[in-house]
PDB file of C-alpha atoms in Angstrom:
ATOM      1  CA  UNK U  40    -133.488 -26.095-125.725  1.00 56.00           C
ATOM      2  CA  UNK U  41    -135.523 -24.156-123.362  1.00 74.00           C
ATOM      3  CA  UNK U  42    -136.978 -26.471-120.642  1.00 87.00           C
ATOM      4  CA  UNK U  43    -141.474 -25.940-120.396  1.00 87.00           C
ATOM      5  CA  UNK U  44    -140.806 -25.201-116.386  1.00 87.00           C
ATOM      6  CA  UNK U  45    -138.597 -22.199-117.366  1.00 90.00           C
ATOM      7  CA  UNK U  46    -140.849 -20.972-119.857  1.00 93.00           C
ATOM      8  CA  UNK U  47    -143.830 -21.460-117.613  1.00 94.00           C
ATOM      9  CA  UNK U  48    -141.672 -19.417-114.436  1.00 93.00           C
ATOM     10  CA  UNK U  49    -141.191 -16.822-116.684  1.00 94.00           C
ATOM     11  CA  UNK U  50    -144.881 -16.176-117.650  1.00 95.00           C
ATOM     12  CA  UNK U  51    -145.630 -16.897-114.490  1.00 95.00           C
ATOM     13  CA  UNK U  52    -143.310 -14.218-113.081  1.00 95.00           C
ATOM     14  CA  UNK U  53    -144.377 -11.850-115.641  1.00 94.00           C
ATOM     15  CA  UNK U  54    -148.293 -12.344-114.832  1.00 95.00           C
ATOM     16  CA  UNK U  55    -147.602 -11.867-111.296  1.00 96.00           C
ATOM     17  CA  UNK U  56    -145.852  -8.839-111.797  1.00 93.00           C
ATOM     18  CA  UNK U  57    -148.438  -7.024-113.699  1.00 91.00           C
ATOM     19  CA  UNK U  58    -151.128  -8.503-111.533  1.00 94.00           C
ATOM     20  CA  UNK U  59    -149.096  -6.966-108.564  1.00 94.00           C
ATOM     21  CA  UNK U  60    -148.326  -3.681-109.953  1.00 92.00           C
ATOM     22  CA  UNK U  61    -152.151  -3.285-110.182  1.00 92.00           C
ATOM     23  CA  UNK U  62    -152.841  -4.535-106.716  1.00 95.00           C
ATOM     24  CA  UNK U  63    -149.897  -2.205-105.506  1.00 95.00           C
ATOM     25  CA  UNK U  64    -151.479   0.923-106.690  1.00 94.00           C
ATOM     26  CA  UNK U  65    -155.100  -0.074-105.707  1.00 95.00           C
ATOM     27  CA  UNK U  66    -153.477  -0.667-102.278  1.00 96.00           C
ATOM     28  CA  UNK U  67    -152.435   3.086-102.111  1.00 95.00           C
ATOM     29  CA  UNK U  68    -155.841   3.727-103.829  1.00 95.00           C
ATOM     30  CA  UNK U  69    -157.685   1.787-101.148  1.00 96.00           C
ATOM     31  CA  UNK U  70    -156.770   3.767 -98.291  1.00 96.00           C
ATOM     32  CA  UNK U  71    -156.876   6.712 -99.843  1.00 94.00           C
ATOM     33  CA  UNK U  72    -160.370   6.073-100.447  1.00 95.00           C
ATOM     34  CA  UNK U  73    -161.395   5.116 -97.117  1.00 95.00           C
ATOM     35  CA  UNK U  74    -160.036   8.310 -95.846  1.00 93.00           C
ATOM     36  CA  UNK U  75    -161.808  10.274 -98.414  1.00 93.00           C
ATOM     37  CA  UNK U  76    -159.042  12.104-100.248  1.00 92.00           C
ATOM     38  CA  UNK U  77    -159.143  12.621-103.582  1.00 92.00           C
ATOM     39  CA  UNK U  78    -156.878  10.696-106.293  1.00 92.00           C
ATOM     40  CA  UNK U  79    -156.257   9.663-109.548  1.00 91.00           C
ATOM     41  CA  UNK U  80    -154.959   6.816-111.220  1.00 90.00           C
ATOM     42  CA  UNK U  81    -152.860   6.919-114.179  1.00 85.00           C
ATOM     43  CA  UNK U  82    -151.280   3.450-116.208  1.00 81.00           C
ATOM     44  CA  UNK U  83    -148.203   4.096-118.423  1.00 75.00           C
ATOM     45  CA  UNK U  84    -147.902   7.809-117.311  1.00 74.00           C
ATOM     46  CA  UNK U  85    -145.946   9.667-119.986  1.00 69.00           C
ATOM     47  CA  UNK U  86    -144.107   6.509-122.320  1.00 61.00           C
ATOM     48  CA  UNK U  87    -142.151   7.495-124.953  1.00 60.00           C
ATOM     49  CA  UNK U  88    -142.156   4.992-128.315  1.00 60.00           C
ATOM     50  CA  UNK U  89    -140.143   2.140-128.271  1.00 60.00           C
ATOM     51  CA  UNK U  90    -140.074  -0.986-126.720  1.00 61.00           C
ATOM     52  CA  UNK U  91    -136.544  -0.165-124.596  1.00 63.00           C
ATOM     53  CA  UNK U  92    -138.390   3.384-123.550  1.00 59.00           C
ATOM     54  CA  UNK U  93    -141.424   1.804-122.511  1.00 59.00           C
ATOM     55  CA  UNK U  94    -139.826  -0.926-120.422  1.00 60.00           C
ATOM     56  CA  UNK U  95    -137.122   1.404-118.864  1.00 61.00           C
ATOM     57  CA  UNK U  96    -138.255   4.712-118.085  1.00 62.00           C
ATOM     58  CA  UNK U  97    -140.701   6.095-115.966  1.00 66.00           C
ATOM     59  CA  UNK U  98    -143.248   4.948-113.414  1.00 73.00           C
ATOM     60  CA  UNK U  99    -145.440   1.952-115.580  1.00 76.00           C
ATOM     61  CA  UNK U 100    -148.345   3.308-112.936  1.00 82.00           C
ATOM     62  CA  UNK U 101    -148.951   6.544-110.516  1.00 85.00           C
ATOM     63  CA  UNK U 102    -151.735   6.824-107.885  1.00 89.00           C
ATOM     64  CA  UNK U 103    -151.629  10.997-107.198  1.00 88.00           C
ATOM     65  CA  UNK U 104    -153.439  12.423-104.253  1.00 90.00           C
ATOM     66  CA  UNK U 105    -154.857  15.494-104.187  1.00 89.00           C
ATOM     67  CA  UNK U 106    -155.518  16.037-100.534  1.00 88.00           C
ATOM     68  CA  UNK U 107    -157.076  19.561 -99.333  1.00 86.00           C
ATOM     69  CA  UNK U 108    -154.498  19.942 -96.623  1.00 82.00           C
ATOM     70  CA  UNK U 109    -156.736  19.321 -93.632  1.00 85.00           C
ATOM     71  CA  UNK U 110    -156.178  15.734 -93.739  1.00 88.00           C
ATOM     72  CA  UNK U 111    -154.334  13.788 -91.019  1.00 91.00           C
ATOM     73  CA  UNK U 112    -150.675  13.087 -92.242  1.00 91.00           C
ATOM     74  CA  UNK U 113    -150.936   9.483 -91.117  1.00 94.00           C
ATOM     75  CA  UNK U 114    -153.531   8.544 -93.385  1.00 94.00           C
ATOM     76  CA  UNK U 115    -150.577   9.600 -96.612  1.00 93.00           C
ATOM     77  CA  UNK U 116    -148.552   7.545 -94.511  1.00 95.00           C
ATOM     78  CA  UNK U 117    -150.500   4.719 -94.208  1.00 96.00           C
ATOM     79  CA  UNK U 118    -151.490   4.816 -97.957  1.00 95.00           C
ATOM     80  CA  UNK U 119    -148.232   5.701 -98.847  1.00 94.00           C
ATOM     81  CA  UNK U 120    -146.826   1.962 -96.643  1.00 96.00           C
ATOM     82  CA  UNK U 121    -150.487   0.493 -97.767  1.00 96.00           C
ATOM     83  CA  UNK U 122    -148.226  -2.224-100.383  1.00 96.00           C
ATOM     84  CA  UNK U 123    -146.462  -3.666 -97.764  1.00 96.00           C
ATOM     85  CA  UNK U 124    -149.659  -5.311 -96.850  1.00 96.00           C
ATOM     86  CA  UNK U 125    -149.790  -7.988 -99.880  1.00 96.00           C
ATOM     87  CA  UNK U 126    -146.829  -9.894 -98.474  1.00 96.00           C
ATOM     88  CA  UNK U 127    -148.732 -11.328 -96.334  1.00 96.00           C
ATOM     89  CA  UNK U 128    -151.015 -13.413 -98.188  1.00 94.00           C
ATOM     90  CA  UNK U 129    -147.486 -15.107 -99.628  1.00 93.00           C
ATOM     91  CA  UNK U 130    -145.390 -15.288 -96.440  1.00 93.00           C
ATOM     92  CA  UNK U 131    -148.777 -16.825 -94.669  1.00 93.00           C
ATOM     93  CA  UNK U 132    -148.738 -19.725 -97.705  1.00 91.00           C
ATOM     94  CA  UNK U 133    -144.753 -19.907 -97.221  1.00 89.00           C
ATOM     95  CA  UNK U 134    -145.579 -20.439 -93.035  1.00 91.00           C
ATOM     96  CA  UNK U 135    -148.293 -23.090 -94.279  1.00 90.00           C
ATOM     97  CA  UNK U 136    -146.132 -25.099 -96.800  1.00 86.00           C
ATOM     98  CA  UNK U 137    -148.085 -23.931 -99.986  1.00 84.00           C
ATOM     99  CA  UNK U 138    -145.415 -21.933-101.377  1.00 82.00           C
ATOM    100  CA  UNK U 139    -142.029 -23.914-101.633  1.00 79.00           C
ATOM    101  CA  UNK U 140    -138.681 -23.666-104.084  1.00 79.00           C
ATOM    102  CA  UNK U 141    -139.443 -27.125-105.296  1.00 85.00           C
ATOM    103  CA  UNK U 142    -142.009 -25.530-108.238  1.00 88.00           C
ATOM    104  CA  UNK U 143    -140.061 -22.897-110.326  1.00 91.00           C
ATOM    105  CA  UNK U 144    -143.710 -21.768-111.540  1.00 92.00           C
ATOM    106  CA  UNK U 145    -144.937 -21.534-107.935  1.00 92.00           C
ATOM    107  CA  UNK U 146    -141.812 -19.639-106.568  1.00 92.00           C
ATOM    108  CA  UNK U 147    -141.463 -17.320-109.830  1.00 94.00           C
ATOM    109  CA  UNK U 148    -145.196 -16.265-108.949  1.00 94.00           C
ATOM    110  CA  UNK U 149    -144.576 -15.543-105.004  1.00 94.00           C
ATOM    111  CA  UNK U 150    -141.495 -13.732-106.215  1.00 94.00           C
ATOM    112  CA  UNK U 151    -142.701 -11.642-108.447  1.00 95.00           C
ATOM    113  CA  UNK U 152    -146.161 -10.470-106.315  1.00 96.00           C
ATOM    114  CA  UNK U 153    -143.819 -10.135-103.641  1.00 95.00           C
ATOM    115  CA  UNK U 154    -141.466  -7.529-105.737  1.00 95.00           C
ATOM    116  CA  UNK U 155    -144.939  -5.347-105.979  1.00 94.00           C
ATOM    117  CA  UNK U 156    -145.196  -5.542-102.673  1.00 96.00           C
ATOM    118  CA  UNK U 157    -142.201  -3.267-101.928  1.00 94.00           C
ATOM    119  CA  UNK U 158    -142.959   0.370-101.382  1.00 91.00           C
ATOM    120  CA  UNK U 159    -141.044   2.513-103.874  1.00 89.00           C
ATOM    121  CA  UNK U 160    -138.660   5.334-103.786  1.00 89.00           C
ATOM    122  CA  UNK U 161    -141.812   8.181-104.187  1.00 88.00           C
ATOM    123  CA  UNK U 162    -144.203   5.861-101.564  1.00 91.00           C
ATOM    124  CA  UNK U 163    -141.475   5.750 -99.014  1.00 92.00           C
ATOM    125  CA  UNK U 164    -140.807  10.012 -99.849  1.00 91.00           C
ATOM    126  CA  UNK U 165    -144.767  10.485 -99.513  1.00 90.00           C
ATOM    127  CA  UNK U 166    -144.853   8.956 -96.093  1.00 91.00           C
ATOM    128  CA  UNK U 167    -141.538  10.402 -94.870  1.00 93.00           C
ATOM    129  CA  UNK U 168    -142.514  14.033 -96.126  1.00 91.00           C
ATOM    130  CA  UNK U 169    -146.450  13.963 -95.548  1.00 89.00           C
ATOM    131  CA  UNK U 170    -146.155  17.158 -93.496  1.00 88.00           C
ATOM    132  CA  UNK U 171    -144.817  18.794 -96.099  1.00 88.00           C
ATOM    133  CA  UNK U 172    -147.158  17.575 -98.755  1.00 84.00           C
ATOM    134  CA  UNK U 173    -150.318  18.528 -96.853  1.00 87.00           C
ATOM    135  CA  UNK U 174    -148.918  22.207 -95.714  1.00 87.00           C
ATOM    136  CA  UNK U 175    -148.175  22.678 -99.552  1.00 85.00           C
ATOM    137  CA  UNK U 176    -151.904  21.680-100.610  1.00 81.00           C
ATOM    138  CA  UNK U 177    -152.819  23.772 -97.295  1.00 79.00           C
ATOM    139  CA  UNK U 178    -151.170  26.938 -99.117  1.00 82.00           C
ATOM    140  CA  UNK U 179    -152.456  26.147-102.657  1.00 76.00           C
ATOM    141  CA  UNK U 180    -156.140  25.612-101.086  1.00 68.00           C
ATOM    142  CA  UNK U 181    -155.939  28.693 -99.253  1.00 66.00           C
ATOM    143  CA  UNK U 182    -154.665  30.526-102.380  1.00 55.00           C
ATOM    144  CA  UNK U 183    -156.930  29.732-104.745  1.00 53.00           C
ATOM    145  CA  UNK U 184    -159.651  29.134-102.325  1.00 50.00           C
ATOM    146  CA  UNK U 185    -163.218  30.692-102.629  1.00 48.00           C
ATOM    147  CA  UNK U 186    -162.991  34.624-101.520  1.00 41.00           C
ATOM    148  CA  UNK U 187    -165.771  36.537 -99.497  1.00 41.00           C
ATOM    149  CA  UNK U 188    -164.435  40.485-100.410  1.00 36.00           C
TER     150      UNK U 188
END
């Protein structure tokens, strides 16, 4: 039989996850705020049906920017890195003793915000090739832009 501490890690884990996949994309969201580029926010972008599908593929949330192409690349890097920030609420409570391996529930929970705190594949893309995402919305501004002939 299942033990109540491994059932209560595991919901503990899974709360913290989708807690922390919220607070990683209001982290990109944040800065890009404060910088004043436009975004947009999308949960469960594109799911096909089933359980297997909707577990397994695709992004499970996707903060796009839609920057005019004068902005300063650091600010999509920053916003970009911005998730790496929420470790540090749980490696502060690891350095003061609140967060130990004695409570599975505890350590399940630090785990798990800390997995949201990674940067993914596309953040760690956005801030390596912010150059070339800014000169593209540079060109499609330009493009499209408002015409005085």
């Amino acid at each position: 039989m299942i033990d109540a501490t491994l059932i209560g890690a595991g919901c503990a884990l899974a709360l913290s996850l989708a807690v922390g996949l919220v607070a990683h994309e209001w982290a990109h969201a944040t800065v890009l705020r404060l910088a004043g580029v436009d975004y947009a926010i999308s949960y469960l972008p594109g799911r096909p049906d089933g359980i297997v599908g909707l577990v397994t593929t695709h992004p499970w949330a996707v903060v796009v920017p839609h920057p005019t192409g004068h902005e300063p690349a650091w600010v999509l890097r920053l916003a970009a890195l911005a998730p790496a920030a929420l470790a540090v609420p749980v490696f502060g409570l690891g350095l003061a003793g609140s967060v130990s391996i004695d409570s599975p529930v505890v350590a399940a929970t630090a785990i798990g915000w800390l997995a949201c705190a990674l940067p993914s594949p596309q953040d760690f893309s956005v801030a390596f090739y912010a150059d070339r995402l800014l000169e593209r919305s540079r060109t499609l501004n330009t493009a499209t832009g408002p015409r005085a002939d």
